[in-house]
Short mmCIF file of C-alpha atoms and ligand atoms in Angstrom, two decimals:
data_model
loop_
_atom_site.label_atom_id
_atom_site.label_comp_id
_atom_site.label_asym_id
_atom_site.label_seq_id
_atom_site.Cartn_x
_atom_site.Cartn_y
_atom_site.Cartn_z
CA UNK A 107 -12.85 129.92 198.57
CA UNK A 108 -12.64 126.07 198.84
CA UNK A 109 -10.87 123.94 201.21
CA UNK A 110 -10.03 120.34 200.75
CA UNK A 111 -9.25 117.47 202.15
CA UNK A 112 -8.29 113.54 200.49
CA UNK A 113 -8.66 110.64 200.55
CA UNK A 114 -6.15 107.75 200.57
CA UNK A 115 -4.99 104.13 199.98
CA UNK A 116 -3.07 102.36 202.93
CA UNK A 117 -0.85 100.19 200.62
CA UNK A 118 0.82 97.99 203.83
CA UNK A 119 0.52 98.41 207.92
CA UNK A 120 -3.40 98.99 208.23
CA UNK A 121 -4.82 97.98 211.82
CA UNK A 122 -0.59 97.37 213.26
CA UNK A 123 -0.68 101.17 212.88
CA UNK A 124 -3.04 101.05 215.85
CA UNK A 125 -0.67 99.48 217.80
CA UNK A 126 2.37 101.79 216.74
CA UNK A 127 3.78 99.36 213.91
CA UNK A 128 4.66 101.38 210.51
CA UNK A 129 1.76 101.34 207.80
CA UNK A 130 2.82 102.56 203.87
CA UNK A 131 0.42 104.76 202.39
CA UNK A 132 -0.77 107.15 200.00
CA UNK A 133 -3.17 109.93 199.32
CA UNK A 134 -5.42 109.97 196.64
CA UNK A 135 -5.81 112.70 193.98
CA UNK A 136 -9.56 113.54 194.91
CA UNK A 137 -11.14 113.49 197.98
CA UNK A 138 -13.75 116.11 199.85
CA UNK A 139 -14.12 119.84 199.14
CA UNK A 140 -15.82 122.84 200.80
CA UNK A 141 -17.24 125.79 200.95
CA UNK A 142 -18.65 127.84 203.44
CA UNK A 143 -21.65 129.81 202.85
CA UNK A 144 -23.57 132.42 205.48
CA UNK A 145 -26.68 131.16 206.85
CA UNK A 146 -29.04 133.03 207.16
CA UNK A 147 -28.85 135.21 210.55
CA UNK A 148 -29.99 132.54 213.73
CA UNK A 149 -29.56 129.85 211.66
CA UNK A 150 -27.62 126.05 212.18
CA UNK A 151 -24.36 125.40 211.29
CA UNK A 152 -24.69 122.63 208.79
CA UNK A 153 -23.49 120.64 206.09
CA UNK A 154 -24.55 119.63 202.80
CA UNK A 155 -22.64 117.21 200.43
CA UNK A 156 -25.34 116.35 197.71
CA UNK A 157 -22.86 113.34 196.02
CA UNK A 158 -22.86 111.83 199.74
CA UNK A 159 -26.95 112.82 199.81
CA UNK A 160 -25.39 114.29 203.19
CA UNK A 161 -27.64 117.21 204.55
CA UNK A 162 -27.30 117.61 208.22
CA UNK A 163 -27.34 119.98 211.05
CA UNK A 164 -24.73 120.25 213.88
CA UNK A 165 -27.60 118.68 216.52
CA UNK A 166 -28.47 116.24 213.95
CA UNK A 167 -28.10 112.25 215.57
CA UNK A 168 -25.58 111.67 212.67
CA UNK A 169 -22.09 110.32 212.67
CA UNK A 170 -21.02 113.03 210.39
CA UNK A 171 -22.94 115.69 212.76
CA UNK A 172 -20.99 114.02 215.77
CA UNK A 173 -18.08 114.79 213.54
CA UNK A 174 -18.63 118.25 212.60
CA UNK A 175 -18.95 118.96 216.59
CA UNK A 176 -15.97 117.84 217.51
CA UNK A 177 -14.03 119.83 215.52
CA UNK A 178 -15.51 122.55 216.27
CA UNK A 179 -15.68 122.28 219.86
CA UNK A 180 -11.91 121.63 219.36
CA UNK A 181 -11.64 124.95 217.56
CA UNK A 182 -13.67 126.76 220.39
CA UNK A 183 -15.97 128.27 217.73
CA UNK A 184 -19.67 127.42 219.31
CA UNK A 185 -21.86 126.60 216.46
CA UNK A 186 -21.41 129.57 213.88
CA UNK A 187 -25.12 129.61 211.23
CA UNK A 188 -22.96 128.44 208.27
CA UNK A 189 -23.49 126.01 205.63
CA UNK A 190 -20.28 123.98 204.47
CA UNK A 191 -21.19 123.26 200.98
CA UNK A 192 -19.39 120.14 199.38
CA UNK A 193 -18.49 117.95 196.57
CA UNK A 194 -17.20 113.76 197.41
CA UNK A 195 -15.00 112.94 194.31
CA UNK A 196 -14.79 109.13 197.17
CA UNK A 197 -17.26 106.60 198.22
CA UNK A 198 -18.23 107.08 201.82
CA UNK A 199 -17.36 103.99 203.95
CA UNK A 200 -15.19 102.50 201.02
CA UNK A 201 -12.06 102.26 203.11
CA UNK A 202 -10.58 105.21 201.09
CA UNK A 203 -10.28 107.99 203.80
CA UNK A 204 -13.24 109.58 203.50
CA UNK A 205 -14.47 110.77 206.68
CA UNK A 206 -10.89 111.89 207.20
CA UNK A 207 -11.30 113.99 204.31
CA UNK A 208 -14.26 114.93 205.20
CA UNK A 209 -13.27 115.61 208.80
CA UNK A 210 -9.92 117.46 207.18
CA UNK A 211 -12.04 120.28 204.70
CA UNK A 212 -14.06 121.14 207.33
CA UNK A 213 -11.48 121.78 210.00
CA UNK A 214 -10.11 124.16 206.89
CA UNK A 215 -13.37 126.03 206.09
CA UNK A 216 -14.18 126.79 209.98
CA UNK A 217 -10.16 127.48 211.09
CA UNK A 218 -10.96 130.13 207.66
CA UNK A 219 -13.72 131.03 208.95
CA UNK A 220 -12.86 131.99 212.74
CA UNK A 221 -9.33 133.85 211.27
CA UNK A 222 -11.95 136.24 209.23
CA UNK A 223 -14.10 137.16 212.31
CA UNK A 224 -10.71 138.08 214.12
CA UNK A 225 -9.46 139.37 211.65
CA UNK A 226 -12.81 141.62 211.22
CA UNK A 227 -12.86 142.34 214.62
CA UNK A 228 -9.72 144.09 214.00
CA UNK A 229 -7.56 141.29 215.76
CA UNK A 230 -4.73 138.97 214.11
CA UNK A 231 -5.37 135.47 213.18
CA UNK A 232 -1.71 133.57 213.46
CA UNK A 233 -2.37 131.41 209.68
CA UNK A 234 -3.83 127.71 210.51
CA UNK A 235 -0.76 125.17 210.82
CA UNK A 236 -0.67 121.89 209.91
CA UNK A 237 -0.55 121.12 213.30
CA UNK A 238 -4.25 122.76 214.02
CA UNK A 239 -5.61 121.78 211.27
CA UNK A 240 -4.72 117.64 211.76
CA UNK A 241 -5.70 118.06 215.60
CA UNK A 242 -9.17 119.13 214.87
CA UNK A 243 -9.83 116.32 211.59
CA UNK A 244 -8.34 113.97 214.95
CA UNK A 245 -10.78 115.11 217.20
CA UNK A 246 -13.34 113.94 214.89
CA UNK A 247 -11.66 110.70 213.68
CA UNK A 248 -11.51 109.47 217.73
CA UNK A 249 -14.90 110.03 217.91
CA UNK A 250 -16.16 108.19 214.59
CA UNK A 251 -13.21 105.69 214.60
CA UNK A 252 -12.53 104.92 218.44
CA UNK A 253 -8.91 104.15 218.35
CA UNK A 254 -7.71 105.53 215.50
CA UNK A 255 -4.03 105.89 214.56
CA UNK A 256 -4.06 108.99 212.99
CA UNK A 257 -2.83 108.00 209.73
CA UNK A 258 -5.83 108.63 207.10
CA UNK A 259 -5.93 112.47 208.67
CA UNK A 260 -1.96 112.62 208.02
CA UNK A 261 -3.03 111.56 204.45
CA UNK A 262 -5.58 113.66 204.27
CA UNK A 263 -4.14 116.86 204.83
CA UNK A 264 -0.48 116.17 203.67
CA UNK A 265 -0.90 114.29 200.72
CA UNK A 266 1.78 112.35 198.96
CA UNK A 267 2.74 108.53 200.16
CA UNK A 268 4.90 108.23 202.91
CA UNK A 269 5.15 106.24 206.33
CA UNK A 270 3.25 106.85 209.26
CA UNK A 271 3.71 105.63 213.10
CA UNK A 272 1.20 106.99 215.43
CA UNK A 273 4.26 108.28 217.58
CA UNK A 274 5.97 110.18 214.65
CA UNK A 275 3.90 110.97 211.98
CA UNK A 276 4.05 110.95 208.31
CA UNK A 277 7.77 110.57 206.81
CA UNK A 278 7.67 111.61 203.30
CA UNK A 279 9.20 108.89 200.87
CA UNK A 280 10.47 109.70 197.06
CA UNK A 281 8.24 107.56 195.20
CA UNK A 282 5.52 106.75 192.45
CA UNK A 283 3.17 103.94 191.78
CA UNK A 284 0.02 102.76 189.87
CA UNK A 285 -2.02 101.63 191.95
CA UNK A 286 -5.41 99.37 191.00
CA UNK A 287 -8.39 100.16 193.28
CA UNK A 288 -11.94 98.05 193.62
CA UNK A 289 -14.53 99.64 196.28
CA UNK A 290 -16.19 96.28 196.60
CA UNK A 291 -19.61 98.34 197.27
CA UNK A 292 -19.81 96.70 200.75
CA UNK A 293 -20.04 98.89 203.49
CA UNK A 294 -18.75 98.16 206.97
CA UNK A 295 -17.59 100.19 209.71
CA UNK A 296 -14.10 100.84 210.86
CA UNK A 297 -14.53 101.32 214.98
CA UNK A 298 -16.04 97.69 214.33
CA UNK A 299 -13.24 96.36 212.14
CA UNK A 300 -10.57 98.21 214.45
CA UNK A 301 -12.32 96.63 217.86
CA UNK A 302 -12.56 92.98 215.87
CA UNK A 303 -9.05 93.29 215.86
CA UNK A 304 -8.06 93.77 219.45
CA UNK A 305 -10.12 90.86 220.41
CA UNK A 306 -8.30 88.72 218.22
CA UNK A 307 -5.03 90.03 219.19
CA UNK A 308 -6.32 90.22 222.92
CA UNK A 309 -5.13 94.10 222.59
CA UNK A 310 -1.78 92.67 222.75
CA UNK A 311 0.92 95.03 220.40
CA UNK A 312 3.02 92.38 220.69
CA UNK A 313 1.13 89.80 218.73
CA UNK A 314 2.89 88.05 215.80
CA UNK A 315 0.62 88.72 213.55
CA UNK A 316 0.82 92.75 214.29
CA UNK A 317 4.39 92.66 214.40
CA UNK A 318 4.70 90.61 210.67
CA UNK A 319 2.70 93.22 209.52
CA UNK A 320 4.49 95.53 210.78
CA UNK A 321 7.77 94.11 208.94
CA UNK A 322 5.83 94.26 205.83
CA UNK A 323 5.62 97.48 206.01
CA UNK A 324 9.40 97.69 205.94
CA UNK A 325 10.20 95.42 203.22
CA UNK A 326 7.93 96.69 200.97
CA UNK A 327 8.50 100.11 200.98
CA UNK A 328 12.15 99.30 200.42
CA UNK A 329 10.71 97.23 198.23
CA UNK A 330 8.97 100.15 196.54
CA UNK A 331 11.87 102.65 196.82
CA UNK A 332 14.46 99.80 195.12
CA UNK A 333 11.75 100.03 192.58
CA UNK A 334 11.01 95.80 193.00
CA UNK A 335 7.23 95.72 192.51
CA UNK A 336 7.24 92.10 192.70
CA UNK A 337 8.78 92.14 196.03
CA UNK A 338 5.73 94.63 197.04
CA UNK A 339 3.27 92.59 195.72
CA UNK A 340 4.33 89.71 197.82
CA UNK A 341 4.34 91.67 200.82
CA UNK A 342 0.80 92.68 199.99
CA UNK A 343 -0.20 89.33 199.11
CA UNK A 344 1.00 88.29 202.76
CA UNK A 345 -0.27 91.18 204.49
CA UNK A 346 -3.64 90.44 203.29
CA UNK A 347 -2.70 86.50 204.39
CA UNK A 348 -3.02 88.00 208.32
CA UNK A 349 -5.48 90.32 207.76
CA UNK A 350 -8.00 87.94 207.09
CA UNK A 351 -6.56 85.47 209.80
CA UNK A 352 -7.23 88.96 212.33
CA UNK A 353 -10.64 88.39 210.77
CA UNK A 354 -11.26 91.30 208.57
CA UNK A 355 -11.16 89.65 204.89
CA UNK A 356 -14.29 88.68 203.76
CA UNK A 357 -15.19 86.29 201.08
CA UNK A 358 -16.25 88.85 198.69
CA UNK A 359 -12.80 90.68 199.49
CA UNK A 360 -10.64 87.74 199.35
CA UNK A 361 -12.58 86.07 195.87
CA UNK A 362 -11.27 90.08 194.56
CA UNK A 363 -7.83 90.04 195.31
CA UNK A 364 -7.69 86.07 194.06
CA UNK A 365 -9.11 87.42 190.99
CA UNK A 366 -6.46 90.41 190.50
CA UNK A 367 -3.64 87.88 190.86
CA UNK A 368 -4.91 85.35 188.65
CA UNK A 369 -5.08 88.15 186.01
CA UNK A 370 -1.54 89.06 186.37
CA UNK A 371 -0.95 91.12 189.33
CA UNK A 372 2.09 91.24 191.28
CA UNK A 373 -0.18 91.12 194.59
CA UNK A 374 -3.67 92.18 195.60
CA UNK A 375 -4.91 93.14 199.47
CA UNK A 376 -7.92 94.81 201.17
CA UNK A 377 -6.82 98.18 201.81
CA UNK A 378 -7.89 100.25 205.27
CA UNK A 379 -10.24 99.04 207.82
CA UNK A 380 -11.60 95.93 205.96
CA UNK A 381 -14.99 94.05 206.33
CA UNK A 382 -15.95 95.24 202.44
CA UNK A 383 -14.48 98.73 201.73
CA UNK A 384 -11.93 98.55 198.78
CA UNK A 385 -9.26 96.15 197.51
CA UNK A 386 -6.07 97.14 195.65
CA UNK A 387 -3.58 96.08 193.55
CA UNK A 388 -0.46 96.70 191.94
CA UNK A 389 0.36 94.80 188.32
CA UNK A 390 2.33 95.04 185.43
CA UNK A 391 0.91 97.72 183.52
CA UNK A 392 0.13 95.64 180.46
CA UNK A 393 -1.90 93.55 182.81
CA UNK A 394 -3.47 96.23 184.63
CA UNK A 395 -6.74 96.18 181.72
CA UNK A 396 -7.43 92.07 182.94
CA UNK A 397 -7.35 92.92 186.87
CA UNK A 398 -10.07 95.70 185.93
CA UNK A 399 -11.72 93.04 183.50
CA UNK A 400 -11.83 90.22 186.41
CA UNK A 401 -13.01 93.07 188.91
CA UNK A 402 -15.41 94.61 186.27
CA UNK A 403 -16.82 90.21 185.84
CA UNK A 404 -17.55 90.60 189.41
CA UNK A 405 -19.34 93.48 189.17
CA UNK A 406 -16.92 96.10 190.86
CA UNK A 407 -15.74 99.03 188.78
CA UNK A 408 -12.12 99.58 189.53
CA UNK A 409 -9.77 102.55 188.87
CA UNK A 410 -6.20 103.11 188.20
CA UNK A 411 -4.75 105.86 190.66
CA UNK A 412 -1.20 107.19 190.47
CA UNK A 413 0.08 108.12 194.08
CA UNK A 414 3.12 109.84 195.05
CA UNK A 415 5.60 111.30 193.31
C1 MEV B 231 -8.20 102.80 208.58
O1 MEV B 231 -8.03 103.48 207.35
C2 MEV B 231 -6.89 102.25 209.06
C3 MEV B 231 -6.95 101.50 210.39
O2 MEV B 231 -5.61 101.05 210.65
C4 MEV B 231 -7.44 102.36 211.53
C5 MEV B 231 -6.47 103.50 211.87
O3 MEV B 231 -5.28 103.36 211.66
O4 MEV B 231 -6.96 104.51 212.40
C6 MEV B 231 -7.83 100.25 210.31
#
């Protein structure tokens, strides 16, 4: 048995999320997947995700290790000698969700694999909630992400496209879009991207610049419900606008999204934590074969992924 989690796309509200503003995103069709297989008796509880070249023990000075504590120390299972086997069908560090996916499959496999030994000693496992399963990815995602908002684990485990506040969740929306997506190949890290931003909002919720974003949000995912992609992809356009003035554009990322517009697209942003990760963008889809040409000129092989629905 497998267990899964995936990856996403914020399409509007990355980094005001932090600070309790809504962000608009989606979940990917791939992401991380999981098996768990016995160690032998005595042995480590580890991980091993060849595509990642990920191979690491639960004591192991890793950020992924780290990771793999945390949840279980959440789930109160010690450090059980099993292997979680896996397959990435993401980039790690791309801005696409994947150490919530990551954090998400294995809170499956080992919630799995604590019901079995209760249920083998006879006992009754009460089946994993949602609820259990996103508090244990969380416990991870604090520790690798510092503040995080919680959104790429609701993503992860949920699916779909929806919006997410940190104080209510994930509220499903009724929608479907093509969406273009460069991983610009430059890594970055998001607890550094997340912490750039509260100095230049002095870790103030009520700077402008958090609250436009935060209006964004809301105009384009009526926007996106009306079914007005050229009123979306000027509320990308702008939210990209302020997330470079918060300082987390980079030239690379902002020559990208320059390039997707001039080729046609209805609006182009850097999409999660920023610093390098991935772009995205939405166009008409006639044009959507010259944003991957411009991308593919700069040496970034996009994708087109269809969210929601
Ligand atoms: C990262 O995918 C999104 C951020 O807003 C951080 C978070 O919400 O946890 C940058």
């Amino acid at each position: 048995m497998s267990f899964h989690g995936l990856g996403k796309i914020i399409l509007l509200g990355e980094h005001a999320v932090v600070y309790g503003y809504p962000a608009l995103a989606a979940a990917l069709d791939r992401g991380v997947r999981v098996a768990a297989v016995p160690t032998p008796a005595g042995g480590a509880l580890r991980v091993d995700i060849p595509s990642w070249n990920l191979r690491i023990t639960a004591d192991d000075d890793h950020p992924l290790a780290v990771a793999l504590c945390a949840i279980a120390d959440k789930l109160d299972i010690g450090r059980p000698p099993l292997t979680l086997v896996g397959e990435a069908q993401i980039p790690a560090g791309a801005g696409l969700g994947a150490s919530a996916a990551f954090a998400v499959a294995i809170s499956r496999a080992l919630i799995d694999f604590r019901d079995r030994k209760i249920a083998a000693a006879g006992g009754s496992a009460m089946p994993a909630t949602l609820g259990e399963v996103t508090s244990a990815a969380n416990a991870s995602e604090a520790l690798i992400h510092g503040k995080a908002s919680g959104v790429d684990v609701a993503l992860a485990s949920n699916g779909g496209i929806g919006v997410f506040r940190k104080a209510s969740g994930l509220r499903p929306i009724k929608a479907e879009l093509r969406v273009l997506i460069g991983p610009s190949g430059a890594s970055r890290s998001t607890s550094t991207m997340v912490e750039r931003v509260t100095r230049a909002c002095s870790n103030n919720a009520d700077d402008p610049r958090l609250a436009e974003l935060g209006s964004l949000t809301d105009h384009g995912t009526n926007a996106l419900l009306g079914g007005d992609h050229v009123g979306l992809g000027t509320s990308m356009d702008r939210a990209h606008a302020l997330l470079a003035e918060l300082g987390v554009s980079t030239p690379l990322l902002d020559g990208l999204c320059e390039a997707a517009r001039r080729a046609g697209a209805y609006g182009a942003k850097l999409t999660g934590a920023g610093g390098g990760g991935a772009i995205i963008a939405i166009a008409p889809r006639e044009k959507e074969s010259d944003v991957l040409a411009a991308w593919r000129a700069a040496k970034v092989d996009g994708f087109v992924a269809k969210v929601g629905g």
